[in-house]
Short mmCIF file of C-alpha atoms and ligand atoms in Angstrom, two decimals:
data_model
loop_
_atom_site.label_atom_id
_atom_site.label_comp_id
_atom_site.label_asym_id
_atom_site.label_seq_id
_atom_site.Cartn_x
_atom_site.Cartn_y
_atom_site.Cartn_z
CA MET X 23 -22.07 12.24 -30.70
CA PRO X 24 -18.65 10.59 -29.82
CA PHE X 25 -17.24 8.80 -32.08
CA LEU X 26 -14.71 6.38 -31.85
CA ARG X 27 -11.59 4.89 -34.68
CA VAL X 28 -10.94 1.80 -35.11
CA PRO X 29 -11.15 -1.63 -33.43
CA PRO X 30 -14.65 -1.99 -35.04
CA ALA X 31 -16.75 -2.59 -32.35
CA TRP X 32 -17.07 -6.28 -32.29
CA GLN X 33 -13.56 -6.44 -31.10
CA LEU X 34 -13.74 -4.21 -28.41
CA PRO X 35 -14.36 -6.55 -25.22
CA ARG X 36 -17.45 -7.21 -24.25
CA PRO X 37 -19.72 -8.93 -21.49
CA HIS X 38 -20.20 -12.60 -22.01
CA ALA X 39 -23.86 -14.18 -22.16
CA THR X 40 -23.77 -17.37 -22.32
CA ALA X 41 -26.03 -19.04 -24.91
CA GLU X 42 -27.94 -22.14 -23.84
CA ALA X 43 -29.46 -24.28 -26.39
CA SER X 44 -33.40 -24.28 -24.75
CA TYR X 45 -34.57 -27.20 -27.01
CA GLN X 46 -38.28 -27.44 -24.99
CA ASN X 47 -38.74 -23.96 -25.61
CA ARG X 48 -38.10 -24.26 -29.36
CA ARG X 49 -39.89 -27.37 -29.78
CA GLN X 50 -43.28 -25.42 -27.51
CA PHE X 51 -42.71 -22.24 -30.28
CA LEU X 52 -42.25 -24.28 -33.36
CA LYS X 53 -45.60 -26.26 -31.91
CA GLN X 54 -47.23 -22.88 -32.29
CA LEU X 55 -46.50 -21.67 -35.74
CA VAL X 56 -49.56 -22.92 -37.29
CA GLY X 57 -51.22 -20.60 -39.88
CA ALA X 58 -49.61 -18.53 -42.58
CA GLY X 59 -47.57 -15.83 -42.28
CA ILE X 60 -44.07 -14.33 -41.73
CA GLY X 61 -44.34 -17.16 -38.40
CA ALA X 62 -45.23 -19.98 -40.69
CA SER X 63 -41.40 -19.99 -42.26
CA LEU X 64 -39.74 -21.47 -39.35
CA ILE X 65 -41.21 -24.67 -39.45
CA PRO X 66 -39.12 -26.47 -42.02
CA LEU X 67 -35.68 -24.88 -40.27
CA ALA X 68 -35.96 -27.37 -36.95
CA GLY X 69 -33.17 -30.23 -37.57
CA CYS X 70 -31.07 -28.96 -40.22
CA ARG X 71 -29.03 -25.61 -38.14
CA SER X 72 -25.49 -26.50 -37.23
CA GLY X 73 -24.79 -28.24 -40.57
CA ASP X 74 -24.08 -24.74 -42.65
CA ALA X 75 -21.47 -23.71 -39.51
CA GLU X 76 -18.76 -26.28 -40.96
CA ASN X 77 -19.94 -25.20 -44.78
CA PRO X 78 -16.50 -23.35 -46.52
CA ASN X 79 -19.22 -21.90 -48.93
CA LEU X 80 -21.35 -20.35 -46.55
CA ALA X 81 -18.20 -17.81 -45.16
CA ALA X 82 -17.41 -17.07 -48.80
CA THR X 83 -20.91 -15.67 -48.45
CA TYR X 84 -19.82 -13.19 -46.38
CA GLU X 85 -15.85 -12.81 -47.21
CA LEU X 86 -16.57 -9.39 -49.15
CA PRO X 87 -14.78 -5.95 -49.49
CA SER X 88 -14.25 -4.45 -45.79
CA LEU X 89 -15.31 -0.63 -45.41
CA GLU X 90 -12.44 1.07 -44.56
CA PRO X 91 -11.79 3.03 -42.64
CA LEU X 92 -14.89 2.53 -39.90
CA VAL X 93 -15.75 4.97 -37.27
CA SER X 94 -18.19 3.77 -34.40
CA ASN X 95 -20.79 5.54 -33.85
CA ASP X 96 -21.39 3.78 -30.11
CA ARG X 97 -24.36 6.05 -29.18
CA PHE X 98 -26.94 3.69 -29.47
CA ALA X 99 -24.33 0.47 -29.10
CA GLY X 100 -27.43 -0.12 -26.01
CA VAL X 101 -27.48 -0.42 -22.52
CA ASP X 102 -28.08 -4.40 -21.46
CA ASP X 103 -25.42 -7.31 -21.32
CA ARG X 104 -25.80 -8.77 -25.13
CA PRO X 105 -22.91 -10.13 -27.01
CA ILE X 106 -22.89 -9.21 -30.84
CA THR X 107 -23.86 -12.19 -32.59
CA SER X 108 -21.59 -14.17 -34.33
CA GLN X 109 -21.81 -14.05 -38.08
CA VAL X 110 -21.49 -17.49 -38.83
CA LEU X 111 -25.22 -17.12 -37.38
CA ALA X 112 -26.60 -14.12 -38.64
CA SER X 113 -25.84 -15.05 -42.38
CA GLN X 114 -27.88 -18.36 -41.99
CA TYR X 115 -30.74 -17.52 -39.66
CA ASN X 116 -31.96 -14.90 -42.44
CA ASN X 117 -35.72 -13.81 -44.16
CA PHE X 118 -35.54 -13.01 -47.62
CA TYR X 119 -38.90 -14.60 -48.91
CA GLU X 120 -38.20 -13.27 -52.51
CA PHE X 121 -35.82 -16.63 -52.28
CA GLY X 122 -37.94 -19.17 -50.07
CA GLY X 123 -40.01 -18.97 -46.59
CA SER X 124 -37.36 -20.93 -44.84
CA LYS X 125 -34.63 -19.02 -42.64
CA ASN X 126 -31.96 -20.77 -44.53
CA ILE X 127 -32.00 -18.90 -47.45
CA TRP X 128 -28.33 -17.96 -47.71
CA LEU X 129 -27.13 -20.21 -50.67
CA ALA X 130 -30.19 -19.38 -52.64
CA ALA X 131 -29.77 -15.85 -51.79
CA GLN X 132 -26.46 -15.64 -53.87
CA ALA X 133 -28.54 -15.46 -56.98
CA LEU X 134 -29.18 -11.48 -56.25
CA PRO X 135 -27.93 -9.54 -58.70
CA VAL X 136 -26.37 -7.17 -57.66
CA ASN X 137 -23.20 -5.45 -60.00
CA ASP X 138 -24.61 -2.09 -61.09
CA TRP X 139 -26.96 -1.20 -58.51
CA GLN X 140 -29.03 2.05 -58.54
CA VAL X 141 -30.87 3.75 -55.90
CA GLU X 142 -33.69 6.07 -57.11
CA VAL X 143 -34.95 8.41 -54.76
CA GLY X 144 -37.63 11.07 -55.70
CA GLY X 145 -41.55 11.70 -55.11
CA LEU X 146 -41.72 14.70 -53.02
CA VAL X 147 -38.60 16.47 -53.11
CA LYS X 148 -36.95 18.93 -54.69
CA ASN X 149 -33.80 17.42 -55.52
CA PRO X 150 -34.49 14.09 -56.94
CA GLN X 151 -31.47 11.46 -57.16
CA THR X 152 -30.31 8.81 -58.67
CA TYR X 153 -27.50 6.83 -56.92
CA ASP X 154 -25.36 4.14 -57.38
CA LEU X 155 -23.47 2.47 -54.59
CA ASP X 156 -20.19 4.38 -54.43
CA ASP X 157 -22.34 7.57 -55.46
CA LEU X 158 -23.61 6.27 -52.08
CA LYS X 159 -21.04 6.04 -50.44
CA GLN X 160 -19.36 8.64 -51.33
CA GLN X 161 -21.56 11.44 -50.10
CA PHE X 162 -22.54 10.12 -47.09
CA ASP X 163 -20.25 9.18 -43.88
CA LEU X 164 -19.95 5.80 -43.07
CA GLU X 165 -20.26 4.47 -39.64
CA GLU X 166 -20.86 1.67 -37.65
CA ARG X 167 -23.30 0.94 -35.62
CA LEU X 168 -24.28 -1.74 -32.96
CA TYR X 169 -28.12 -2.20 -32.96
CA ARG X 170 -30.25 -4.81 -31.33
CA PHE X 171 -32.29 -6.23 -34.01
CA ARG X 172 -36.16 -7.88 -33.22
CA CYS X 173 -37.68 -9.70 -35.64
CA VAL X 174 -41.52 -10.30 -35.47
CA GLU X 175 -41.42 -14.04 -34.52
CA ALA X 176 -39.93 -13.05 -31.68
CA TRP X 177 -36.18 -14.20 -32.24
CA SER X 178 -33.23 -11.87 -31.79
CA MET X 179 -29.82 -10.58 -32.22
CA VAL X 180 -26.95 -7.41 -32.55
CA LEU X 181 -25.58 -6.78 -35.38
CA PRO X 182 -23.03 -4.40 -35.94
CA TRP X 183 -24.17 -2.28 -39.28
CA VAL X 184 -21.82 -0.44 -41.34
CA GLY X 185 -24.18 2.69 -42.94
CA PHE X 186 -25.47 6.00 -42.99
CA PRO X 187 -28.58 7.69 -41.02
CA MET X 188 -31.62 7.79 -43.49
CA ARG X 189 -31.78 11.98 -42.31
CA SER X 190 -28.89 12.89 -43.76
CA LEU X 191 -30.42 11.09 -47.15
CA LEU X 192 -33.59 13.31 -46.92
CA ALA X 193 -31.38 16.28 -46.05
CA ALA X 194 -29.75 15.71 -49.88
CA VAL X 195 -33.25 15.31 -51.77
CA GLU X 196 -35.45 17.80 -49.47
CA PRO X 197 -38.48 16.49 -48.78
CA ARG X 198 -41.38 18.77 -50.38
CA PRO X 199 -43.85 19.73 -47.25
CA ASP X 200 -46.53 17.38 -48.27
CA ALA X 201 -44.47 14.45 -48.48
CA LYS X 202 -46.04 12.69 -45.27
CA PHE X 203 -44.24 9.17 -45.79
CA VAL X 204 -41.48 7.07 -47.44
CA ARG X 205 -41.81 4.02 -49.16
CA PHE X 206 -38.60 1.19 -50.16
CA THR X 207 -39.23 -0.92 -52.79
CA SER X 208 -36.96 -4.06 -52.58
CA ALA X 209 -35.44 -5.24 -56.04
CA TYR X 210 -37.73 -7.92 -57.74
CA ASP X 211 -37.02 -10.39 -60.49
CA ALA X 212 -39.17 -13.46 -60.66
CA ASP X 213 -36.62 -14.88 -62.80
CA VAL X 214 -34.40 -15.36 -60.05
CA MET X 215 -36.17 -15.26 -56.80
CA PRO X 216 -39.03 -18.34 -56.69
CA GLY X 217 -40.51 -16.98 -53.64
CA PRO X 218 -41.65 -18.35 -50.24
CA GLY X 219 -43.47 -21.94 -51.59
CA PHE X 220 -46.13 -21.50 -48.70
CA HIS X 221 -49.62 -20.21 -50.25
CA LEU X 222 -50.25 -17.02 -49.05
CA GLY X 223 -52.86 -15.99 -52.23
CA SER X 224 -51.19 -13.29 -54.69
CA LEU X 225 -48.22 -12.04 -53.52
CA PRO X 226 -47.93 -8.31 -53.36
CA TRP X 227 -44.00 -8.04 -54.80
CA PRO X 228 -42.02 -6.29 -54.41
CA TYR X 229 -42.02 -6.01 -51.16
CA THR X 230 -42.46 -2.85 -49.61
CA GLU X 231 -42.19 -1.17 -46.41
CA SER X 232 -42.76 2.51 -45.50
CA LEU X 233 -42.39 4.89 -42.46
CA ARG X 234 -43.65 8.19 -41.51
CA VAL X 235 -41.55 10.89 -42.55
CA GLU X 236 -40.76 12.09 -38.90
CA GLU X 237 -39.49 8.44 -38.06
CA MET X 238 -37.61 8.51 -41.25
CA ALA X 239 -35.75 11.54 -39.82
CA ASN X 240 -34.61 9.78 -36.72
CA ASP X 241 -31.44 9.59 -35.62
CA LEU X 242 -31.73 5.87 -34.93
CA ALA X 243 -33.32 5.28 -38.33
CA PHE X 244 -30.36 3.67 -40.44
CA PHE X 245 -28.82 2.60 -44.63
CA ALA X 246 -26.54 -0.48 -44.54
CA VAL X 247 -24.37 -0.93 -46.65
CA GLY X 248 -21.97 -3.44 -44.83
CA ILE X 249 -22.12 -5.65 -41.57
CA TYR X 250 -19.44 -6.52 -39.58
CA GLY X 251 -17.17 -4.21 -41.04
CA LYS X 252 -17.84 -5.57 -44.44
CA GLU X 253 -20.21 -4.85 -47.41
CA LEU X 254 -23.48 -6.30 -46.58
CA PRO X 255 -24.03 -9.98 -47.93
CA LYS X 256 -26.47 -10.65 -50.21
CA GLN X 257 -28.44 -12.74 -47.71
CA HIS X 258 -28.76 -9.47 -45.38
CA GLY X 259 -30.33 -7.38 -48.22
CA ALA X 260 -27.90 -6.46 -50.55
CA PRO X 261 -26.22 -3.40 -51.13
CA ILE X 262 -28.63 -1.31 -49.00
CA ARG X 263 -31.27 -1.83 -46.93
CA ALA X 264 -32.80 -0.06 -44.15
CA VAL X 265 -32.44 -0.71 -40.32
CA LEU X 266 -35.16 0.44 -37.63
CA PRO X 267 -33.75 -1.26 -34.54
CA TRP X 268 -36.59 -0.10 -32.19
CA LYS X 269 -39.53 -1.34 -34.74
CA TYR X 270 -39.87 -5.44 -35.97
CA GLY X 271 -37.36 -6.41 -38.54
CA PHE X 272 -39.81 -6.46 -41.48
CA LYS X 273 -39.65 -3.03 -41.52
CA GLY X 274 -36.50 -2.73 -42.41
CA ALA X 275 -36.74 -3.59 -46.70
CA LYS X 276 -33.76 -4.89 -47.88
CA SER X 277 -32.17 -4.68 -51.32
CA ILE X 278 -33.78 -1.20 -51.75
CA VAL X 279 -33.96 -0.01 -55.49
CA LYS X 280 -36.50 2.91 -54.87
CA ILE X 281 -36.91 4.88 -51.99
CA GLU X 282 -40.31 7.20 -52.62
CA LEU X 283 -41.37 10.44 -50.65
CA VAL X 284 -45.12 10.26 -51.05
CA ALA X 285 -48.27 11.85 -49.34
CA GLU X 286 -50.51 9.03 -48.55
CA GLN X 287 -50.15 6.18 -46.16
CA PRO X 288 -48.72 3.48 -48.85
CA LYS X 289 -49.24 -0.12 -48.85
CA THR X 290 -46.55 -2.39 -47.43
CA TYR X 291 -45.85 -6.28 -47.90
CA TRP X 292 -47.11 -7.73 -44.70
CA HIS X 293 -49.58 -5.28 -43.54
CA THR X 294 -51.34 -5.85 -47.14
CA LEU X 295 -50.71 -9.55 -46.79
CA VAL X 296 -51.90 -10.21 -43.32
CA PRO X 297 -52.75 -7.14 -41.81
CA ASN X 298 -54.32 -8.23 -38.30
CA GLU X 299 -50.84 -9.25 -37.39
CA TYR X 300 -48.07 -7.18 -39.36
CA GLY X 301 -49.30 -3.72 -38.35
CA TYR X 302 -47.97 -0.45 -40.09
CA GLU X 303 -46.50 1.10 -37.47
CA ALA X 304 -45.13 -2.41 -35.59
CA ASN X 305 -43.09 -0.64 -32.96
CA VAL X 306 -41.51 -3.05 -30.80
CA ASN X 307 -43.91 -3.58 -27.72
CA PRO X 308 -43.75 -7.07 -24.99
CA ASP X 309 -47.07 -5.65 -23.80
CA GLN X 310 -48.89 -5.42 -27.50
CA PRO X 311 -48.74 -9.62 -28.57
CA HIS X 312 -49.27 -10.99 -31.84
CA PRO X 313 -52.31 -13.03 -32.38
CA ARG X 314 -50.40 -16.13 -32.60
CA TRP X 315 -47.71 -15.83 -29.57
CA SER X 316 -46.76 -13.63 -27.10
CA GLN X 317 -44.07 -10.95 -27.63
CA ALA X 318 -43.21 -10.44 -24.01
CA ARG X 319 -40.38 -12.33 -24.18
CA GLU X 320 -37.71 -12.97 -26.89
CA ARG X 321 -35.00 -15.79 -28.23
CA PHE X 322 -31.64 -14.05 -28.10
CA ILE X 323 -29.16 -15.57 -30.92
CA GLY X 324 -25.79 -14.95 -29.26
CA GLU X 325 -22.39 -16.39 -29.85
CA GLY X 326 -21.22 -19.84 -31.26
CA THR X 327 -21.55 -21.21 -34.20
CA THR X 328 -24.28 -23.90 -33.63
CA LEU X 329 -27.70 -22.31 -33.26
CA SER X 330 -29.09 -22.21 -29.79
CA TRP X 331 -30.70 -19.35 -27.94
CA GLU X 332 -31.54 -17.78 -24.41
CA TRP X 333 -34.98 -16.56 -23.37
CA ARG X 334 -34.83 -13.06 -22.92
CA GLU X 335 -37.08 -9.90 -21.73
CA THR X 336 -38.89 -8.54 -24.92
CA LEU X 337 -37.89 -4.43 -24.07
CA PRO X 338 -40.35 -1.31 -24.77
CA TYR X 339 -39.08 -0.13 -28.24
CA ASN X 340 -36.97 -2.82 -28.57
CA GLY X 341 -34.92 -0.95 -25.75
CA TYR X 342 -34.83 2.50 -27.74
CA GLY X 343 -37.28 4.12 -25.88
CA GLU X 344 -35.28 7.52 -25.53
CA PHE X 345 -34.23 7.87 -28.63
CA VAL X 346 -38.27 7.07 -30.22
CA ALA X 347 -41.04 6.99 -27.86
CA ASP X 348 -41.37 11.42 -28.63
CA LEU X 349 -43.00 10.30 -32.56
CA TYR X 350 -45.76 8.16 -30.26
CA SER X 351 -46.72 10.64 -27.83
CA ALA X 352 -49.24 12.61 -29.52
N1 MTE L 404 -36.81 -7.50 -47.27
C1 MTE L 404 -37.21 -7.98 -48.45
N2 MTE L 404 -36.81 -7.71 -49.54
N3 MTE L 404 -37.84 -9.26 -48.61
C2 MTE L 404 -37.99 -9.89 -46.97
O1 MTE L 404 -38.71 -11.42 -47.03
N4 MTE L 404 -37.92 -9.69 -44.66
C3 MTE L 404 -37.95 -8.66 -43.21
C4 MTE L 404 -36.22 -7.74 -43.68
N5 MTE L 404 -36.80 -7.35 -45.26
C5 MTE L 404 -37.51 -9.51 -45.52
C6 MTE L 404 -37.23 -7.94 -46.15
C7 MTE L 404 -37.94 -10.07 -42.11
S1 MTE L 404 -39.31 -10.73 -42.15
C8 MTE L 404 -36.89 -9.80 -41.35
S2 MTE L 404 -36.80 -9.97 -39.76
C9 MTE L 404 -35.74 -8.91 -41.73
O2 MTE L 404 -35.27 -8.55 -42.97
C10 MTE L 404 -34.82 -10.04 -41.62
O3 MTE L 404 -32.94 -9.93 -41.95
P1 MTE L 404 -31.69 -10.71 -41.95
O4 MTE L 404 -32.37 -11.63 -42.46
O5 MTE L 404 -30.86 -9.96 -42.51
O6 MTE L 404 -31.85 -10.73 -40.30
#
């Protein structure tokens, strides 16, 4: 596995892709968004994007301690010409429904309390652990990985995460043979998390997600504690979140407080709410449309400071088939 020392990957020269505003396409997309579910939250974003780029409070949300020395693992760096999404865009175009139902939750998410964070790892393991953040950073070698990110809503980015492979955590806690699934639980505190503000019936907080243990042990499955070389901003799911680049973004639980190995497939947040729209497996698949929109193409959000996108073909497994297709061949 090739490891490169600094400079971090986003400072390396990369092919340039022109980010073009496709206003018509965007209007069309917004018109399609009827009904409840993740996509519905895009509606309020129209017309409010460029202002935040100049907002000094936005930049303050990602002026965080650096994670150094940084080692780049370029094994998964990608096969196409997509540039790294600019931080000013990635940090103001988020899904974090605990803090609101729009993309524009970066300010609200600053209410997330992250001091004295602990992650409990237990269930069907030989060696249960409760880690604080320093334990995690010391015990597991941090590396930077450039991953494509694909939301089920058909927008995408390329993001430089910093973290460690999930398989390292599995090795530390030693799953028992009867552990077949993992459940990730996000922090939840109703006092600081007002929720999405749209009606979906009673919401199954806390946010939970799950994988099969074999998926968690795959090379690509990653816990991020940082992005763009620094600690994770709150809107991205500080201080630790899951990143699973071959799956739709909703599989990557943010602000994780509990990781449990279990025998049965657990219930998960979106699958419980809208099972026909948000399947358990949720691998990126251009040939399997979401019930309310096509997944054949995606709106890639790249460089610049004003939100715009260009259409790209969706890749099976988001381009990571060579690493994960075997998991699904049975
Ligand atoms: N985790 C929690 N706890 N709450 C959420 O609302 N949204 C998911 C995922 N993880 C979500 C979450 C969805 S739908 C997406 S697309 C990604 O986080 C968005 O991650 P980003 O905001 O860092 O781009």
